[in-house]
PDB file of C-alpha atoms and ligand atoms in Angstrom:
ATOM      1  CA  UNK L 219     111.536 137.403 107.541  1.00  0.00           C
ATOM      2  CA  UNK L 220     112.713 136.453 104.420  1.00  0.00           C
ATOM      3  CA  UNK L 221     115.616 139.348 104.549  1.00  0.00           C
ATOM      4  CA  UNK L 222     116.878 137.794 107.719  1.00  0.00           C
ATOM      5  CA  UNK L 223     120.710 137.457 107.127  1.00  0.00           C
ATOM      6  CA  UNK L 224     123.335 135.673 108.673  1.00  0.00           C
ATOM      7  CA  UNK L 225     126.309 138.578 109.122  1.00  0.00           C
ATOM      8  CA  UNK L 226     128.529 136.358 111.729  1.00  0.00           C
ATOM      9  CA  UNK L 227     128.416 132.843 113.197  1.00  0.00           C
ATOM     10  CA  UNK L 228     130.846 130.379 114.308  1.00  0.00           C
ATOM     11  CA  UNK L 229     128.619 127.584 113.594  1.00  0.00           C
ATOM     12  CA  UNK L 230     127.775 127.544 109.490  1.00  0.00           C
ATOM     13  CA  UNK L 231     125.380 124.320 108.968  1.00  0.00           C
ATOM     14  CA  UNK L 232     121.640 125.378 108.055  1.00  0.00           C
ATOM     15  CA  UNK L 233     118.998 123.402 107.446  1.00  0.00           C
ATOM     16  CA  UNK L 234     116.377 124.774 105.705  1.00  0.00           C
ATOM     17  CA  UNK L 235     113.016 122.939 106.321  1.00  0.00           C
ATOM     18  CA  UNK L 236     111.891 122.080 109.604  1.00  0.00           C
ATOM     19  CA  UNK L 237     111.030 118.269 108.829  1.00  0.00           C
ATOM     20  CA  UNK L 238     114.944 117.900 108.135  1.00  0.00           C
ATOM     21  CA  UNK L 239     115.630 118.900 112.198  1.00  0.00           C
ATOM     22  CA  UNK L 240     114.596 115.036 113.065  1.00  0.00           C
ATOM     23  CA  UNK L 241     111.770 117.113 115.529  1.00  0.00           C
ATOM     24  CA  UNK L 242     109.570 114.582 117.448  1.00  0.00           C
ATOM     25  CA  UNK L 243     106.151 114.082 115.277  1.00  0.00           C
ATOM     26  CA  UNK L 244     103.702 116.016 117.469  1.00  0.00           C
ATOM     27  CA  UNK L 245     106.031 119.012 117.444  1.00  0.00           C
ATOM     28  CA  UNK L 246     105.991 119.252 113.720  1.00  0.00           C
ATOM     29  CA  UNK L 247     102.685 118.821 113.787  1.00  0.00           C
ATOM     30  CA  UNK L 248     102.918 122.103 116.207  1.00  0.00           C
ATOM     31  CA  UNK L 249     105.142 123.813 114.312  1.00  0.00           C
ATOM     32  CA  UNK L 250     102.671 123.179 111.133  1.00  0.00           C
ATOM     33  CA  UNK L 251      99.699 123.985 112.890  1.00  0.00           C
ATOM     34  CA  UNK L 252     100.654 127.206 113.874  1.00  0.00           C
ATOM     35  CA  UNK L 253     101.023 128.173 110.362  1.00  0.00           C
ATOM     36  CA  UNK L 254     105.184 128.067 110.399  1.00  0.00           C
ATOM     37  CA  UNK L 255     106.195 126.838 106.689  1.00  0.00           C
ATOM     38  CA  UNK L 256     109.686 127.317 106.561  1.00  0.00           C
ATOM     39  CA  UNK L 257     112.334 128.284 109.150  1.00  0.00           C
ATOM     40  CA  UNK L 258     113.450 131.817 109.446  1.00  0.00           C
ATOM     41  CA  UNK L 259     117.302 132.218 109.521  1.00  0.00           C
ATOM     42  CA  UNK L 260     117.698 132.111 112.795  1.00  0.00           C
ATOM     43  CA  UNK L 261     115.575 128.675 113.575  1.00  0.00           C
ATOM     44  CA  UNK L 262     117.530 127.081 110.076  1.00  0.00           C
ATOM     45  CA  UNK L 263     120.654 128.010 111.772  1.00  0.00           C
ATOM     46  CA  UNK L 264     119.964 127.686 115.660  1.00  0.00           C
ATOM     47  CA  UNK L 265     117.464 124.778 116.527  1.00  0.00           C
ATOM     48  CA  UNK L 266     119.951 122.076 115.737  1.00  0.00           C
ATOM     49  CA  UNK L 267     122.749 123.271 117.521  1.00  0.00           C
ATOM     50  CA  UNK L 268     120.491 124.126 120.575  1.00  0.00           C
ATOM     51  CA  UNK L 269     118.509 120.566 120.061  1.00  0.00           C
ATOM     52  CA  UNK L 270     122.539 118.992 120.784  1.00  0.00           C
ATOM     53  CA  UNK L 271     122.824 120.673 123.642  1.00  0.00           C
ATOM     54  CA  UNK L 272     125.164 123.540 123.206  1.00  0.00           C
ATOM     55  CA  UNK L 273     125.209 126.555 124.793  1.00  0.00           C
ATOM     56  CA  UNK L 274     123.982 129.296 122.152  1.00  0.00           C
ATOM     57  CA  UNK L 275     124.092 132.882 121.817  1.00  0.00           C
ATOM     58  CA  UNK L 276     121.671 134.369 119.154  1.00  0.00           C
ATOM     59  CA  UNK L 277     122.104 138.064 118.818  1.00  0.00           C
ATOM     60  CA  UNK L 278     119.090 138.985 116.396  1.00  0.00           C
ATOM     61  CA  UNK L 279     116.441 141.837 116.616  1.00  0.00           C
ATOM     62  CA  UNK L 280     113.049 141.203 117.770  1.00  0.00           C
ATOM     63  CA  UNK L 281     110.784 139.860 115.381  1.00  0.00           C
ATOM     64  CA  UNK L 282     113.370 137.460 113.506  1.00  0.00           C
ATOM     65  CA  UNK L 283     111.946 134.369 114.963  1.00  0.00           C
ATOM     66  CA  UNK L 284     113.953 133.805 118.385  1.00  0.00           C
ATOM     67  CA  UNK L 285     111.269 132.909 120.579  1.00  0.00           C
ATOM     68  CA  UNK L 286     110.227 130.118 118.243  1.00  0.00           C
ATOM     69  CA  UNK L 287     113.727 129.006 118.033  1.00  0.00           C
ATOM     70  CA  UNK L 288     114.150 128.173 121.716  1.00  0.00           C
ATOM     71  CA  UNK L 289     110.659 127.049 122.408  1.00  0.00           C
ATOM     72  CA  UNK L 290     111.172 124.381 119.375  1.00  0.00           C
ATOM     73  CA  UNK L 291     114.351 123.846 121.151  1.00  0.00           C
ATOM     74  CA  UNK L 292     112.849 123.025 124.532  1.00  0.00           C
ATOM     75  CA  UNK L 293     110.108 121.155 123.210  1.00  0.00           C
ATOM     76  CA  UNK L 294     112.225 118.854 121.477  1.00  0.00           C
ATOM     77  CA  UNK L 295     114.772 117.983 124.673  1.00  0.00           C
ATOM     78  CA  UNK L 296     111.692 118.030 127.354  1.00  0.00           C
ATOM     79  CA  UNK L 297     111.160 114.347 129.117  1.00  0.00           C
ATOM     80  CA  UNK L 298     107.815 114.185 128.275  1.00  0.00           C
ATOM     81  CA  UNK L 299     107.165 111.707 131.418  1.00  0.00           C
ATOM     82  CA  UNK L 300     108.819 114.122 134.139  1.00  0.00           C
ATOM     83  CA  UNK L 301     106.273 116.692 135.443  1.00  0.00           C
ATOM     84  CA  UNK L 302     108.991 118.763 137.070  1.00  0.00           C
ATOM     85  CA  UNK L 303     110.733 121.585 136.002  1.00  0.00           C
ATOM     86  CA  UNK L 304     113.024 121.177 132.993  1.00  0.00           C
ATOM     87  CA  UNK L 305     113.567 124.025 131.311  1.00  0.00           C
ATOM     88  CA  UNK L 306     113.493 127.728 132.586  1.00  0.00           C
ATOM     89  CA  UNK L 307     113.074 131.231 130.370  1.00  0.00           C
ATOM     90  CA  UNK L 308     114.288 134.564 131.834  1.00  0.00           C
ATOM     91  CA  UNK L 309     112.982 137.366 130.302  1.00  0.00           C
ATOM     92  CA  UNK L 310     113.034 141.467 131.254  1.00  0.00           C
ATOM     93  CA  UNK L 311     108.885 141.922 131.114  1.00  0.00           C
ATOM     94  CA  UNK L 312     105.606 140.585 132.514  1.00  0.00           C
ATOM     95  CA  UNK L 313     104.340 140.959 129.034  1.00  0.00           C
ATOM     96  CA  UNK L 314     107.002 139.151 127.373  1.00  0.00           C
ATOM     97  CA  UNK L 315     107.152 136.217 129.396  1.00  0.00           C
ATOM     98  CA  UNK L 316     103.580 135.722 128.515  1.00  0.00           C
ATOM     99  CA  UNK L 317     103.598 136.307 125.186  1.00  0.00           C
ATOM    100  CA  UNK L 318     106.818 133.872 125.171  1.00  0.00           C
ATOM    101  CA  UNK L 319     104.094 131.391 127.485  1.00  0.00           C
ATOM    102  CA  UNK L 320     101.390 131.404 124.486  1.00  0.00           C
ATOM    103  CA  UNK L 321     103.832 130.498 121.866  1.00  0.00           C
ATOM    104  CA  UNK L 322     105.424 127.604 123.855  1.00  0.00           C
ATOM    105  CA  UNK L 323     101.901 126.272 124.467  1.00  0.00           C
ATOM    106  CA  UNK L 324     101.185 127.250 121.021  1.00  0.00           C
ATOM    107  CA  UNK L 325     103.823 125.606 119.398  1.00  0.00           C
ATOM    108  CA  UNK L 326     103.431 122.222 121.949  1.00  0.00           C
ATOM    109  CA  UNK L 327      99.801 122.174 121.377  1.00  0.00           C
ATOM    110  CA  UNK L 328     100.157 118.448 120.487  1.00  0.00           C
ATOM    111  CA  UNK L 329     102.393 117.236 123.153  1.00  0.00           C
ATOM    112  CA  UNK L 330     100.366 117.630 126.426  1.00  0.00           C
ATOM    113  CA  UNK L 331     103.256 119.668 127.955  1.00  0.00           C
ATOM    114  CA  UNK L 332     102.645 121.966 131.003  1.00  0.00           C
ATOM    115  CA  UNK L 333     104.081 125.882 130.878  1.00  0.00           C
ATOM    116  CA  UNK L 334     103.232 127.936 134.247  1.00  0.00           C
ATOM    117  CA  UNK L 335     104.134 131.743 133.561  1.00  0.00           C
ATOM    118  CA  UNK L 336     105.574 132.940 136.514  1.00  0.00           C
ATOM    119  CA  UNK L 337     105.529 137.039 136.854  1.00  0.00           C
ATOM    120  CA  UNK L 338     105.396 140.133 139.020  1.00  0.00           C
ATOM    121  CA  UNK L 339     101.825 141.477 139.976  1.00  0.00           C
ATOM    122  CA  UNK L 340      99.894 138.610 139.977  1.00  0.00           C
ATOM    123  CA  UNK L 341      98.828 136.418 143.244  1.00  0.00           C
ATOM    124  CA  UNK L 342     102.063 134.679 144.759  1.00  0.00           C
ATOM    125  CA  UNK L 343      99.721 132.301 146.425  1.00  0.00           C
ATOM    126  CA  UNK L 344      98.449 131.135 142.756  1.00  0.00           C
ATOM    127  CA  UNK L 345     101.677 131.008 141.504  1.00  0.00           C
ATOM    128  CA  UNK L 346     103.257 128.703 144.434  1.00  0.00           C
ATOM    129  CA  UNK L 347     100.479 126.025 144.176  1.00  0.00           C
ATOM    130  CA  UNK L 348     100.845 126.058 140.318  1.00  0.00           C
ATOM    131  CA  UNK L 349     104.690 125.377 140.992  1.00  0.00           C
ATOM    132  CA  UNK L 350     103.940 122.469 143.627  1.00  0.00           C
ATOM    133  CA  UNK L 351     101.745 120.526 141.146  1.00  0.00           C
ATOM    134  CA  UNK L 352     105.072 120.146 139.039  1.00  0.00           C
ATOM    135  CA  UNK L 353     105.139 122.190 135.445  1.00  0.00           C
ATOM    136  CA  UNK L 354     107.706 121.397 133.276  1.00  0.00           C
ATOM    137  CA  UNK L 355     108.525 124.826 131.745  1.00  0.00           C
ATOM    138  CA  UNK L 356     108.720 127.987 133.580  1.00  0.00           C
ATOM    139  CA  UNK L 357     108.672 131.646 131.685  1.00  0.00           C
ATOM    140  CA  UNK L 358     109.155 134.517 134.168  1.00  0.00           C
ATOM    141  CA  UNK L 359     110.924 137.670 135.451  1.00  0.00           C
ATOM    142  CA  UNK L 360     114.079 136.886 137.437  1.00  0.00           C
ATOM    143  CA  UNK L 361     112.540 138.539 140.158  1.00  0.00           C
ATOM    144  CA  UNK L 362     109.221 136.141 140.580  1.00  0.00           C
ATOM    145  CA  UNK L 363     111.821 132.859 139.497  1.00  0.00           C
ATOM    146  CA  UNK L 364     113.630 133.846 142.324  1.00  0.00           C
ATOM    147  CA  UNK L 365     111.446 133.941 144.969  1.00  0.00           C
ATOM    148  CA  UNK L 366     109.719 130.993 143.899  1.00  0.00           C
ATOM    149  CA  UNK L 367     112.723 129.337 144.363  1.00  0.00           C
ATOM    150  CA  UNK L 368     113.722 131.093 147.647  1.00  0.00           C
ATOM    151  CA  UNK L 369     110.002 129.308 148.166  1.00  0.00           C
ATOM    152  CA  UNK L 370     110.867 126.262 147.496  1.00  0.00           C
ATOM    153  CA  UNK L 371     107.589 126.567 145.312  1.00  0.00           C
ATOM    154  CA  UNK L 372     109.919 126.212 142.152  1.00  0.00           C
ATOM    155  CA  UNK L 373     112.079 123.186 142.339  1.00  0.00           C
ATOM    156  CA  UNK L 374     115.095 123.416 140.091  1.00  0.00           C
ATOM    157  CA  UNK L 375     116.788 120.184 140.381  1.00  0.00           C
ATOM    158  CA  UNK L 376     115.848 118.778 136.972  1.00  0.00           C
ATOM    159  CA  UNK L 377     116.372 122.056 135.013  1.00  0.00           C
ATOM    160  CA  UNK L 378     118.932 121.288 132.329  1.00  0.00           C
ATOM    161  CA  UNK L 379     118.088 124.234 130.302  1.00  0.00           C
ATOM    162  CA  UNK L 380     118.232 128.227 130.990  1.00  0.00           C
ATOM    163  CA  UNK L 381     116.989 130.526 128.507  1.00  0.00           C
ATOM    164  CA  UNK L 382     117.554 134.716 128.640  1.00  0.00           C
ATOM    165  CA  UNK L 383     115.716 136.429 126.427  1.00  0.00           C
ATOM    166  CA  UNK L 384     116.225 139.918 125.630  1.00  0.00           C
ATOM    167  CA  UNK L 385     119.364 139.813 127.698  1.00  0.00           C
ATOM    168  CA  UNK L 386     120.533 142.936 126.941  1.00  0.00           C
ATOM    169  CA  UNK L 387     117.257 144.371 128.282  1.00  0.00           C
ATOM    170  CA  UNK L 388     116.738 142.223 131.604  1.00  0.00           C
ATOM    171  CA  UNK L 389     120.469 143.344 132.594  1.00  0.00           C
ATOM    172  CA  UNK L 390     119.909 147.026 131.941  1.00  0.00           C
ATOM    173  CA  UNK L 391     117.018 146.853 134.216  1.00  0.00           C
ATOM    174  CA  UNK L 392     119.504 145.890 136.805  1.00  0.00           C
ATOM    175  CA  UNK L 393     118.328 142.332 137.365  1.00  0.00           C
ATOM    176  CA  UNK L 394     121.937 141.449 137.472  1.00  0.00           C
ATOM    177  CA  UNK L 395     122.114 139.921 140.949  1.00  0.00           C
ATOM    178  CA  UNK L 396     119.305 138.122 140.461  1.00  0.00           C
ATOM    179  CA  UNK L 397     120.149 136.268 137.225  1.00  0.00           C
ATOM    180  CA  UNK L 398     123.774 135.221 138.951  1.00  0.00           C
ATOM    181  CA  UNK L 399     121.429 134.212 142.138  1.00  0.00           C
ATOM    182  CA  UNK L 400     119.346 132.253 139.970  1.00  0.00           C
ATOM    183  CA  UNK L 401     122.075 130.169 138.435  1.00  0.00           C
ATOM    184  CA  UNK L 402     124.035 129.457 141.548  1.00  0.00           C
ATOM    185  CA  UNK L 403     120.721 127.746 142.616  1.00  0.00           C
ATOM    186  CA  UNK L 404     120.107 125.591 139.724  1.00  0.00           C
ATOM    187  CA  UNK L 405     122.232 122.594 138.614  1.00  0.00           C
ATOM    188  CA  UNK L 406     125.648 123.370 137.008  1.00  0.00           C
ATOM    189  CA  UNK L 407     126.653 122.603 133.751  1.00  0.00           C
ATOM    190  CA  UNK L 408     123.143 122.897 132.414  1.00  0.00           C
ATOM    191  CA  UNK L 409     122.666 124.372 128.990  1.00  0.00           C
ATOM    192  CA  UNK L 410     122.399 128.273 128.345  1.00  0.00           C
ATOM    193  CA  UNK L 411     120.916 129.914 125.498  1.00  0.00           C
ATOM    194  CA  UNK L 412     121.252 133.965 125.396  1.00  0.00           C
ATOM    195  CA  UNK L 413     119.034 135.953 123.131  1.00  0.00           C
ATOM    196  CA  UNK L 414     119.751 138.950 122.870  1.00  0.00           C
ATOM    197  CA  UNK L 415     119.640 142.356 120.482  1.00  0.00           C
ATOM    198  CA  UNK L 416     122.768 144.135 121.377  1.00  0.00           C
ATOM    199  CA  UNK L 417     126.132 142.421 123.255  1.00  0.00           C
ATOM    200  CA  UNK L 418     127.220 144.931 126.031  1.00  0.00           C
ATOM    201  CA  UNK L 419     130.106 144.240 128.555  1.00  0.00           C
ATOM    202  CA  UNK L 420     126.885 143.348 131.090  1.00  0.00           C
ATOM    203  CA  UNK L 421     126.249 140.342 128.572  1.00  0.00           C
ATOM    204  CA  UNK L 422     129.276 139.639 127.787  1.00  0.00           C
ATOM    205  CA  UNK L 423     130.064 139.241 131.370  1.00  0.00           C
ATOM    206  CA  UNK L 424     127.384 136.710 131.963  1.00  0.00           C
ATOM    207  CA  UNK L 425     128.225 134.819 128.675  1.00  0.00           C
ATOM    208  CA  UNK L 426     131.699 134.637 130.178  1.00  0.00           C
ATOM    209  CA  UNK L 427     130.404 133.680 133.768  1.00  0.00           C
ATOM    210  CA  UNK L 428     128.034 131.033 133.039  1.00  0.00           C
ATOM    211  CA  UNK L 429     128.154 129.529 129.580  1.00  0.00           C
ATOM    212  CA  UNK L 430     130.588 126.590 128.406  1.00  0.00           C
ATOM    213  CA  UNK L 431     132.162 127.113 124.786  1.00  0.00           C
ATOM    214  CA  UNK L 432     128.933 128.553 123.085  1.00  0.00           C
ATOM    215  CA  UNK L 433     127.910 128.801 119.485  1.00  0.00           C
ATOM    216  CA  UNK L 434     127.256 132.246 118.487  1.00  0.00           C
ATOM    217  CA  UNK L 435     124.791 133.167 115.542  1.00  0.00           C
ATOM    218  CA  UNK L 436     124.365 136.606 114.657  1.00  0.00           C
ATOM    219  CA  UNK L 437     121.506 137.431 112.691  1.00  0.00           C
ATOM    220  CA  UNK L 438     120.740 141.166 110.946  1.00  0.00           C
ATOM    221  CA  UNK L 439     117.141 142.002 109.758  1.00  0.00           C
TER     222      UNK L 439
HETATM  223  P1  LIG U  94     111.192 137.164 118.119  1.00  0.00           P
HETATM  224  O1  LIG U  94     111.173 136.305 119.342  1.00  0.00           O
HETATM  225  O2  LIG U  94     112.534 137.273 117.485  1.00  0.00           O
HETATM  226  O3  LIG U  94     110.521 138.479 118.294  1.00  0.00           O
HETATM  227  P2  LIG U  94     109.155 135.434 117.164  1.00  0.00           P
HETATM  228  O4  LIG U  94     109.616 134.022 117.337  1.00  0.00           O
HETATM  229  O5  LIG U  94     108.165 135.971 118.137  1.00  0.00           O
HETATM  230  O6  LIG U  94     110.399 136.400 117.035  1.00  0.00           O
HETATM  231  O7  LIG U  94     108.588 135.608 115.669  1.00  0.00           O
HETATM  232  C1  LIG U  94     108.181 136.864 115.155  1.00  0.00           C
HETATM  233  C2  LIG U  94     106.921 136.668 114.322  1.00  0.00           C
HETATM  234  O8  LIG U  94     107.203 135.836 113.221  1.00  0.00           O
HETATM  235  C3  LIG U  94     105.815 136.001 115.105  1.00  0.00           C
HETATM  236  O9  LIG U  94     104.581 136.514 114.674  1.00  0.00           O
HETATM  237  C4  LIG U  94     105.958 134.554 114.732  1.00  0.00           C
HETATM  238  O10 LIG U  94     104.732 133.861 114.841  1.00  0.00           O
HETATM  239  C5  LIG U  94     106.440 134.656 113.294  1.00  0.00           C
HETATM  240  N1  LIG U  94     107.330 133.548 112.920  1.00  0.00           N
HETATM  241  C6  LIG U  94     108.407 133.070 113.629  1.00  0.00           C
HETATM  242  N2  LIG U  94     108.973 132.045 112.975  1.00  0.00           N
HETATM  243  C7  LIG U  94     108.259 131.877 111.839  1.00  0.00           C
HETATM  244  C8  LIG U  94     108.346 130.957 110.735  1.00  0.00           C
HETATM  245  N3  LIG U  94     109.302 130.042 110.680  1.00  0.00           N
HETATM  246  N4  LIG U  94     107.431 131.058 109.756  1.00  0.00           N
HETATM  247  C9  LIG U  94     106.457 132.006 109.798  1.00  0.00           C
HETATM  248  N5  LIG U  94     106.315 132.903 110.805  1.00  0.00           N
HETATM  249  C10 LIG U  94     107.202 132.838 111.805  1.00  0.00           C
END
C-alpha cells in the first residue's frame, strides 16, 4: 500500500492520519480496531472530499484501499437516528457486495449501524422483510436493488448517497439499464461516488449522466 501513488487528481489536499479527518469518535475507534494505522493514498486523498459531499470518482486498482474509503465515507454522513435507507452500494458480484457488507460492519462495529446485503441467489422473501424493518445501508447487485425497489421492499426516499464499485466491471456485464433505472428511482441530486479500475466510454457516460461537477482522484499501484 505504501507504493500507492497519486498520478492525476483535480483535487490536491491530503491528509495523512485518519484522526485529522474530524471522523465521529466511534468510527475511529472502528477504523483503529480493525487494525487501519494510517490512510492509504486513496483514503488520505478521498474521505474528505467524499465526507463534504462531492461527487467523487476514484479510479484505482483493487486492493488500494477503495472500499474502506467509501464505507468511512458513509459511516461518517449516516443519521445515526434514521433506520431507513441512506446510503446505497452497487457493485458487479454477489461476492463483492458481501465482502464490501463485512467491511462496512467491520469498520462501524462501534456505531450500532444496520447493513442488509442485498444479492442474487439468495431467498427474495428474506431479503424483502429485512428491507421492511428499515436498514440504513444497502450493498447489492443492481439487479436484486432493483427489484427490491420495484417491491417497494427497498424504500429509497432518504438515500442521499450512491456508491458503484467496480464500475467498469458492473457495466461490462451489461447492467447498464439497470443502474440508469435505479437512479431515476432514487432522489435527485444525491451524491455519487464511482470506483472504478479502468474509465471506458460506458463510465464515462454514466459519470456524464448522473454526477454533478465531481472530483476525480486517480490512484496507480
Ligand atoms: P479495495 O477496495 O481497493 O480492493 P480495500 O479497501 O478492500 O481495497 O483494501 C485492501 C486491503 O487493504 C484490505 O485487506 C484492507 O483491509 C487493507 N487496508 C485498506 N485500507 C487500509 C489502511 N488504511 N491500513 C491498513 N490496511 C488497509
Amino acid at each position: 500500500m505504501e507504493s500507492d501513488r497519486v498520478i492525476e487528481s483535480n483535487w490536491t489536499e491530503t491528509v495523512e492520519q485518519f484522526d485529522q479527518m474530524n471522523l465521529r469518535d466511534p468510527l475511529l475507534r472502528g477504523i483503529y480496531g480493525y487494525g487501519f494505522e494510517l490512510p492509504s493514498a486513496i483514503q488520505q486523498r478521498a474521505i474528505k472530499p467524499c465526507i463534504s459531499g462531492r461527487d467523487i470518482i476514484a479510479q484505482a486498482q483493487s486492493g488500494t484501499g477503495k472500499t474502506a474509503t467509501f464505507a468511512i465515507s458513509i459511516l461518517q454522513q449516516l443519521d445515526l437516528d434514521l433506520k431507513e435507507c441512506q446510503a446505497l452500494i452497487l457493485g458487479p458480484t454477489r461476492e463483492l457486495a458481501q465482502a464490501i457488507q463485512t467491511v462496512v460492519l467491520a469498520l462501524g462495529d462501534y456505531m450500532n449501524v444496520t447493513c442488509h446485503a442485498c444479492v442474487g441467489g439468495t431467498n427474495v422473501r428474506d431479503h424483502i422483510k429485512r428491507l421492511e424493518q428499515g436498514v440504513q445501508i444497502v450493498v447489492g447487485t443492481p439487479g436484486r436493488v432493483l427489484d427490491m425497489i420495484n417491491r417497494q421492499a427497498l424504500r429509497s426516499k432518504h438515500i442521499k448517497i450512491l456508491v458503484l464499485d467496480e464500475a467498469d466491471e458492473i457495466l461490462s456485464q451489461g447492467f447498464k439499464e439497470q443502474i440508469c433505472d435505479i437512479f431515476t428511482t432514487i432522489p435527485e441530486n444525491i451524491q455519487v461516488i464511482l470506483v472504478s479500475a479502468t474509465l471506458p466510454s460506458e463510465v464515462l457516460d454514466v459519470t456524464t449522466k448522473f454526477m454533478n461537477d465531481p472530483i476525480k482522484i486517480v490512484i496507480k499501484n
